[in-house]
Amino acid sequence: MAGTFTQIHVHLVFAVHGRQSLIQELFREALQMYITGIVQARNHKMLAIYCMPDHTHIFLGKRPSQSESDLVRDIKSNASKWLHESEFGCRQFAWQDGYGAFSHSTSQVPQVINYILNQKEHHRKKTFQEEYIGMLKDFGIEYDERYLFKWITDQ
C-alpha cells in the first residue's frame, strides 16, 4: 500500500515582541480561534492552544508537508495582520523573532494538553523565562542566552 503515515506531535512556543503583555483577555479567545483556523487551513490538527499576555503555546498534530518554521511564520504573520486590522486596536502588535518547537510522544499528549490549557495557573508559580529555559534544558537543547527571546529587562 502506497502512502505517507505520520504521527508527529509538536509543542510550539513563541513570544510577543519585547515580551510586552499585549494579548488582552478581551480578545485572547478570538486570537486563539484565529490561530486555530490558520493551523487547520494548513492541514495540521490543533490539540491545544493558550495565549498568555506575553507568549503563546500551541500543541498540534503536524503534517510533514509543512516545516515548523513555515508554519510558525504563517501563524505569526497572519495573526499579526488580523490583530492590526481587528476592532481590538492592536496596531503596534508584533511577535518576537524565533520560537521553540518541542516534540512529544503519543503517551505524553494528555499531559501536554493539560499543561497548555492550565497556563494561567502555571504562571502563578513560574515566569515565562523560567519556563522556557526549563523546557530547553529538559529537552537537552543547547542554547546561548544572547540569542534567546529579548526579555523585558533587555529593552
JSON list of N, CA, C and O in Angstrom, two decimals, residues 4-34:
[
{"chain": "A", "resi": 4, "resn": "THR", "atom": "N", "xyz": [1.82, 7.95, 2.88]},
{"chain": "A", "resi": 4, "resn": "THR", "atom": "CA", "xyz": [2.66, 8.52, 3.91]},
{"chain": "A", "resi": 4, "resn": "THR", "atom": "C", "xyz": [1.87, 8.51, 5.20]},
{"chain": "A", "resi": 4, "resn": "THR", "atom": "O", "xyz": [0.74, 9.02, 5.25]},
{"chain": "A", "resi": 5, "resn": "PHE", "atom": "N", "xyz": [2.43, 7.92, 6.23]},
{"chain": "A", "resi": 5, "resn": "PHE", "atom": "CA", "xyz": [1.76, 7.82, 7.51]},
{"chain": "A", "resi": 5, "resn": "PHE", "atom": "C", "xyz": [2.66, 8.41, 8.58]},
{"chain": "A", "resi": 5, "resn": "PHE", "atom": "O", "xyz": [3.82, 8.00, 8.71]},
{"chain": "A", "resi": 6, "resn": "THR", "atom": "N", "xyz": [2.15, 9.35, 9.33]},
{"chain": "A", "resi": 6, "resn": "THR", "atom": "CA", "xyz": [2.96, 10.01, 10.36]},
{"chain": "A", "resi": 6, "resn": "THR", "atom": "C", "xyz": [2.14, 10.23, 11.62]},
{"chain": "A", "resi": 6, "resn": "THR", "atom": "O", "xyz": [0.91, 10.26, 11.59]},
{"chain": "A", "resi": 7, "resn": "GLN", "atom": "N", "xyz": [2.85, 10.40, 12.70]},
{"chain": "A", "resi": 7, "resn": "GLN", "atom": "CA", "xyz": [2.25, 10.82, 13.96]},
{"chain": "A", "resi": 7, "resn": "GLN", "atom": "C", "xyz": [3.28, 11.72, 14.64]},
{"chain": "A", "resi": 7, "resn": "GLN", "atom": "O", "xyz": [4.20, 11.26, 15.31]},
{"chain": "A", "resi": 8, "resn": "ILE", "atom": "N", "xyz": [3.14, 13.01, 14.40]},
{"chain": "A", "resi": 8, "resn": "ILE", "atom": "CA", "xyz": [4.11, 14.00, 14.88]},
{"chain": "A", "resi": 8, "resn": "ILE", "atom": "C", "xyz": [3.39, 15.00, 15.76]},
{"chain": "A", "resi": 8, "resn": "ILE", "atom": "O", "xyz": [2.51, 15.73, 15.29]},
{"chain": "A", "resi": 9, "resn": "HIS", "atom": "N", "xyz": [3.74, 15.03, 17.03]},
{"chain": "A", "resi": 9, "resn": "HIS", "atom": "CA", "xyz": [3.13, 15.97, 17.97]},
{"chain": "A", "resi": 9, "resn": "HIS", "atom": "C", "xyz": [4.17, 17.03, 18.32]},
{"chain": "A", "resi": 9, "resn": "HIS", "atom": "O", "xyz": [5.25, 16.69, 18.82]},
{"chain": "A", "resi": 10, "resn": "VAL", "atom": "N", "xyz": [3.85, 18.28, 18.07]},
{"chain": "A", "resi": 10, "resn": "VAL", "atom": "CA", "xyz": [4.80, 19.37, 18.29]},
{"chain": "A", "resi": 10, "resn": "VAL", "atom": "C", "xyz": [4.18, 20.44, 19.19]},
{"chain": "A", "resi": 10, "resn": "VAL", "atom": "O", "xyz": [3.04, 20.87, 18.97]},
{"chain": "A", "resi": 11, "resn": "HIS", "atom": "N", "xyz": [4.96, 20.86, 20.17]},
{"chain": "A", "resi": 11, "resn": "HIS", "atom": "CA", "xyz": [4.59, 21.95, 21.08]},
{"chain": "A", "resi": 11, "resn": "HIS", "atom": "C", "xyz": [5.39, 23.17, 20.65]},
{"chain": "A", "resi": 11, "resn": "HIS", "atom": "O", "xyz": [6.62, 23.17, 20.72]},
{"chain": "A", "resi": 12, "resn": "LEU", "atom": "N", "xyz": [4.69, 24.20, 20.18]},
{"chain": "A", "resi": 12, "resn": "LEU", "atom": "CA", "xyz": [5.33, 25.45, 19.74]},
{"chain": "A", "resi": 12, "resn": "LEU", "atom": "C", "xyz": [5.16, 26.51, 20.82]},
{"chain": "A", "resi": 12, "resn": "LEU", "atom": "O", "xyz": [4.09, 26.61, 21.43]},
{"chain": "A", "resi": 13, "resn": "VAL", "atom": "N", "xyz": [6.20, 27.30, 21.02]},
{"chain": "A", "resi": 13, "resn": "VAL", "atom": "CA", "xyz": [6.16, 28.39, 21.99]},
{"chain": "A", "resi": 13, "resn": "VAL", "atom": "C", "xyz": [6.82, 29.60, 21.34]},
{"chain": "A", "resi": 13, "resn": "VAL", "atom": "O", "xyz": [7.93, 29.49, 20.81]},
{"chain": "A", "resi": 14, "resn": "PHE", "atom": "N", "xyz": [6.13, 30.75, 21.38]},
{"chain": "A", "resi": 14, "resn": "PHE", "atom": "CA", "xyz": [6.75, 31.98, 20.90]},
{"chain": "A", "resi": 14, "resn": "PHE", "atom": "C", "xyz": [6.18, 33.17, 21.66]},
{"chain": "A", "resi": 14, "resn": "PHE", "atom": "O", "xyz": [5.12, 33.08, 22.27]},
{"chain": "A", "resi": 15, "resn": "ALA", "atom": "N", "xyz": [6.94, 34.26, 21.64]},
{"chain": "A", "resi": 15, "resn": "ALA", "atom": "CA", "xyz": [6.64, 35.41, 22.49]},
{"chain": "A", "resi": 15, "resn": "ALA", "atom": "C", "xyz": [6.21, 36.63, 21.69]},
{"chain": "A", "resi": 15, "resn": "ALA", "atom": "O", "xyz": [6.55, 36.78, 20.52]},
{"chain": "A", "resi": 16, "resn": "VAL", "atom": "N", "xyz": [5.52, 37.50, 22.39]},
{"chain": "A", "resi": 16, "resn": "VAL", "atom": "CA", "xyz": [5.19, 38.83, 21.86]},
{"chain": "A", "resi": 16, "resn": "VAL", "atom": "C", "xyz": [6.48, 39.65, 21.84]},
{"chain": "A", "resi": 16, "resn": "VAL", "atom": "O", "xyz": [7.34, 39.50, 22.72]},
{"chain": "A", "resi": 17, "resn": "HIS", "atom": "N", "xyz": [6.63, 40.50, 20.84]},
{"chain": "A", "resi": 17, "resn": "HIS", "atom": "CA", "xyz": [7.83, 41.33, 20.71]},
{"chain": "A", "resi": 17, "resn": "HIS", "atom": "C", "xyz": [8.12, 42.08, 22.01]},
{"chain": "A", "resi": 17, "resn": "HIS", "atom": "O", "xyz": [7.23, 42.72, 22.58]},
{"chain": "A", "resi": 18, "resn": "GLY", "atom": "N", "xyz": [9.35, 41.96, 22.47]},
{"chain": "A", "resi": 18, "resn": "GLY", "atom": "CA", "xyz": [9.77, 42.64, 23.70]},
{"chain": "A", "resi": 18, "resn": "GLY", "atom": "C", "xyz": [9.12, 42.07, 24.94]},
{"chain": "A", "resi": 18, "resn": "GLY", "atom": "O", "xyz": [9.21, 42.66, 26.01]},
{"chain": "A", "resi": 19, "resn": "ARG", "atom": "N", "xyz": [8.43, 40.92, 24.77]},
{"chain": "A", "resi": 19, "resn": "ARG", "atom": "CA", "xyz": [7.71, 40.29, 25.88]},
{"chain": "A", "resi": 19, "resn": "ARG", "atom": "C", "xyz": [6.70, 41.24, 26.51]},
{"chain": "A", "resi": 19, "resn": "ARG", "atom": "O", "xyz": [6.40, 41.17, 27.69]},
{"chain": "A", "resi": 20, "resn": "GLN", "atom": "N", "xyz": [6.17, 42.14, 25.69]},
{"chain": "A", "resi": 20, "resn": "GLN", "atom": "CA", "xyz": [5.13, 43.04, 26.18]},
{"chain": "A", "resi": 20, "resn": "GLN", "atom": "C", "xyz": [3.84, 42.25, 26.40]},
{"chain": "A", "resi": 20, "resn": "GLN", "atom": "O", "xyz": [3.54, 41.33, 25.67]},
{"chain": "A", "resi": 21, "resn": "SER", "atom": "N", "xyz": [3.08, 42.65, 27.39]},
{"chain": "A", "resi": 21, "resn": "SER", "atom": "CA", "xyz": [1.80, 41.98, 27.68]},
{"chain": "A", "resi": 21, "resn": "SER", "atom": "C", "xyz": [0.71, 42.61, 26.82]},
{"chain": "A", "resi": 21, "resn": "SER", "atom": "O", "xyz": [-0.12, 43.38, 27.30]},
{"chain": "A", "resi": 22, "resn": "LEU", "atom": "N", "xyz": [0.70, 42.25, 25.54]},
{"chain": "A", "resi": 22, "resn": "LEU", "atom": "CA", "xyz": [-0.23, 42.86, 24.59]},
{"chain": "A", "resi": 22, "resn": "LEU", "atom": "C", "xyz": [-1.45, 41.99, 24.29]},
{"chain": "A", "resi": 22, "resn": "LEU", "atom": "O", "xyz": [-2.43, 42.49, 23.74]},
{"chain": "A", "resi": 23, "resn": "ILE", "atom": "N", "xyz": [-1.40, 40.71, 24.63]},
{"chain": "A", "resi": 23, "resn": "ILE", "atom": "CA", "xyz": [-2.56, 39.84, 24.38]},
{"chain": "A", "resi": 23, "resn": "ILE", "atom": "C", "xyz": [-3.50, 40.00, 25.57]},
{"chain": "A", "resi": 23, "resn": "ILE", "atom": "O", "xyz": [-3.25, 39.50, 26.66]},
{"chain": "A", "resi": 24, "resn": "GLN", "atom": "N", "xyz": [-4.57, 40.72, 25.32]},
{"chain": "A", "resi": 24, "resn": "GLN", "atom": "CA", "xyz": [-5.52, 41.04, 26.38]},
{"chain": "A", "resi": 24, "resn": "GLN", "atom": "C", "xyz": [-6.60, 39.97, 26.48]},
{"chain": "A", "resi": 24, "resn": "GLN", "atom": "O", "xyz": [-6.97, 39.34, 25.49]},
{"chain": "A", "resi": 25, "resn": "GLU", "atom": "N", "xyz": [-7.12, 39.80, 27.69]},
{"chain": "A", "resi": 25, "resn": "GLU", "atom": "CA", "xyz": [-8.19, 38.82, 27.92]},
{"chain": "A", "resi": 25, "resn": "GLU", "atom": "C", "xyz": [-9.40, 39.13, 27.04]},
{"chain": "A", "resi": 25, "resn": "GLU", "atom": "O", "xyz": [-10.09, 38.21, 26.58]},
{"chain": "A", "resi": 26, "resn": "LEU", "atom": "N", "xyz": [-9.60, 40.40, 26.72]},
{"chain": "A", "resi": 26, "resn": "LEU", "atom": "CA", "xyz": [-10.71, 40.84, 25.88]},
{"chain": "A", "resi": 26, "resn": "LEU", "atom": "C", "xyz": [-10.75, 40.10, 24.54]},
{"chain": "A", "resi": 26, "resn": "LEU", "atom": "O", "xyz": [-11.82, 39.77, 24.03]},
{"chain": "A", "resi": 27, "resn": "PHE", "atom": "N", "xyz": [-9.58, 39.81, 23.97]},
{"chain": "A", "resi": 27, "resn": "PHE", "atom": "CA", "xyz": [-9.55, 39.17, 22.65]},
{"chain": "A", "resi": 27, "resn": "PHE", "atom": "C", "xyz": [-8.73, 37.88, 22.62]},
{"chain": "A", "resi": 27, "resn": "PHE", "atom": "O", "xyz": [-8.50, 37.31, 21.55]},
{"chain": "A", "resi": 28, "resn": "ARG", "atom": "N", "xyz": [-8.31, 37.38, 23.77]},
{"chain": "A", "resi": 28, "resn": "ARG", "atom": "CA", "xyz": [-7.49, 36.17, 23.83]},
{"chain": "A", "resi": 28, "resn": "ARG", "atom": "C", "xyz": [-8.17, 34.98, 23.13]},
{"chain": "A", "resi": 28, "resn": "ARG", "atom": "O", "xyz": [-7.58, 34.32, 22.28]},
{"chain": "A", "resi": 29, "resn": "GLU", "atom": "N", "xyz": [-9.43, 34.73, 23.45]},
{"chain": "A", "resi": 29, "resn": "GLU", "atom": "CA", "xyz": [-10.12, 33.58, 22.84]},
{"chain": "A", "resi": 29, "resn": "GLU", "atom": "C", "xyz": [-10.30, 33.77, 21.34]},
{"chain": "A", "resi": 29, "resn": "GLU", "atom": "O", "xyz": [-10.16, 32.80, 20.57]},
{"chain": "A", "resi": 30, "resn": "ALA", "atom": "N", "xyz": [-10.59, 34.98, 20.90]},
{"chain": "A", "resi": 30, "resn": "ALA", "atom": "CA", "xyz": [-10.74, 35.23, 19.47]},
{"chain": "A", "resi": 30, "resn": "ALA", "atom": "C", "xyz": [-9.41, 35.00, 18.75]},
{"chain": "A", "resi": 30, "resn": "ALA", "atom": "O", "xyz": [-9.38, 34.43, 17.65]},
{"chain": "A", "resi": 31, "resn": "LEU", "atom": "N", "xyz": [-8.30, 35.43, 19.36]},
{"chain": "A", "resi": 31, "resn": "LEU", "atom": "CA", "xyz": [-6.98, 35.20, 18.77]},
{"chain": "A", "resi": 31, "resn": "LEU", "atom": "C", "xyz": [-6.69, 33.70, 18.71]},
{"chain": "A", "resi": 31, "resn": "LEU", "atom": "O", "xyz": [-6.20, 33.21, 17.69]},
{"chain": "A", "resi": 32, "resn": "GLN", "atom": "N", "xyz": [-7.01, 32.98, 19.75]},
{"chain": "A", "resi": 32, "resn": "GLN", "atom": "CA", "xyz": [-6.79, 31.53, 19.76]},
{"chain": "A", "resi": 32, "resn": "GLN", "atom": "C", "xyz": [-7.60, 30.86, 18.65]},
{"chain": "A", "resi": 32, "resn": "GLN", "atom": "O", "xyz": [-7.10, 29.96, 17.96]},
{"chain": "A", "resi": 33, "resn": "MET", "atom": "N", "xyz": [-8.84, 31.29, 18.46]},
{"chain": "A", "resi": 33, "resn": "MET", "atom": "CA", "xyz": [-9.67, 30.72, 17.40]},
{"chain": "A", "resi": 33, "resn": "MET", "atom": "C", "xyz": [-9.08, 31.05, 16.03]},
{"chain": "A", "resi": 33, "resn": "MET", "atom": "O", "xyz": [-9.07, 30.21, 15.12]},
{"chain": "A", "resi": 34, "resn": "TYR", "atom": "N", "xyz": [-8.58, 32.27, 15.86]},
{"chain": "A", "resi": 34, "resn": "TYR", "atom": "CA", "xyz": [-7.99, 32.66, 14.58]},
{"chain": "A", "resi": 34, "resn": "TYR", "atom": "C", "xyz": [-6.75, 31.83, 14.28]},
{"chain": "A", "resi": 34, "resn": "TYR", "atom": "O", "xyz": [-6.58, 31.33, 13.17]}
]
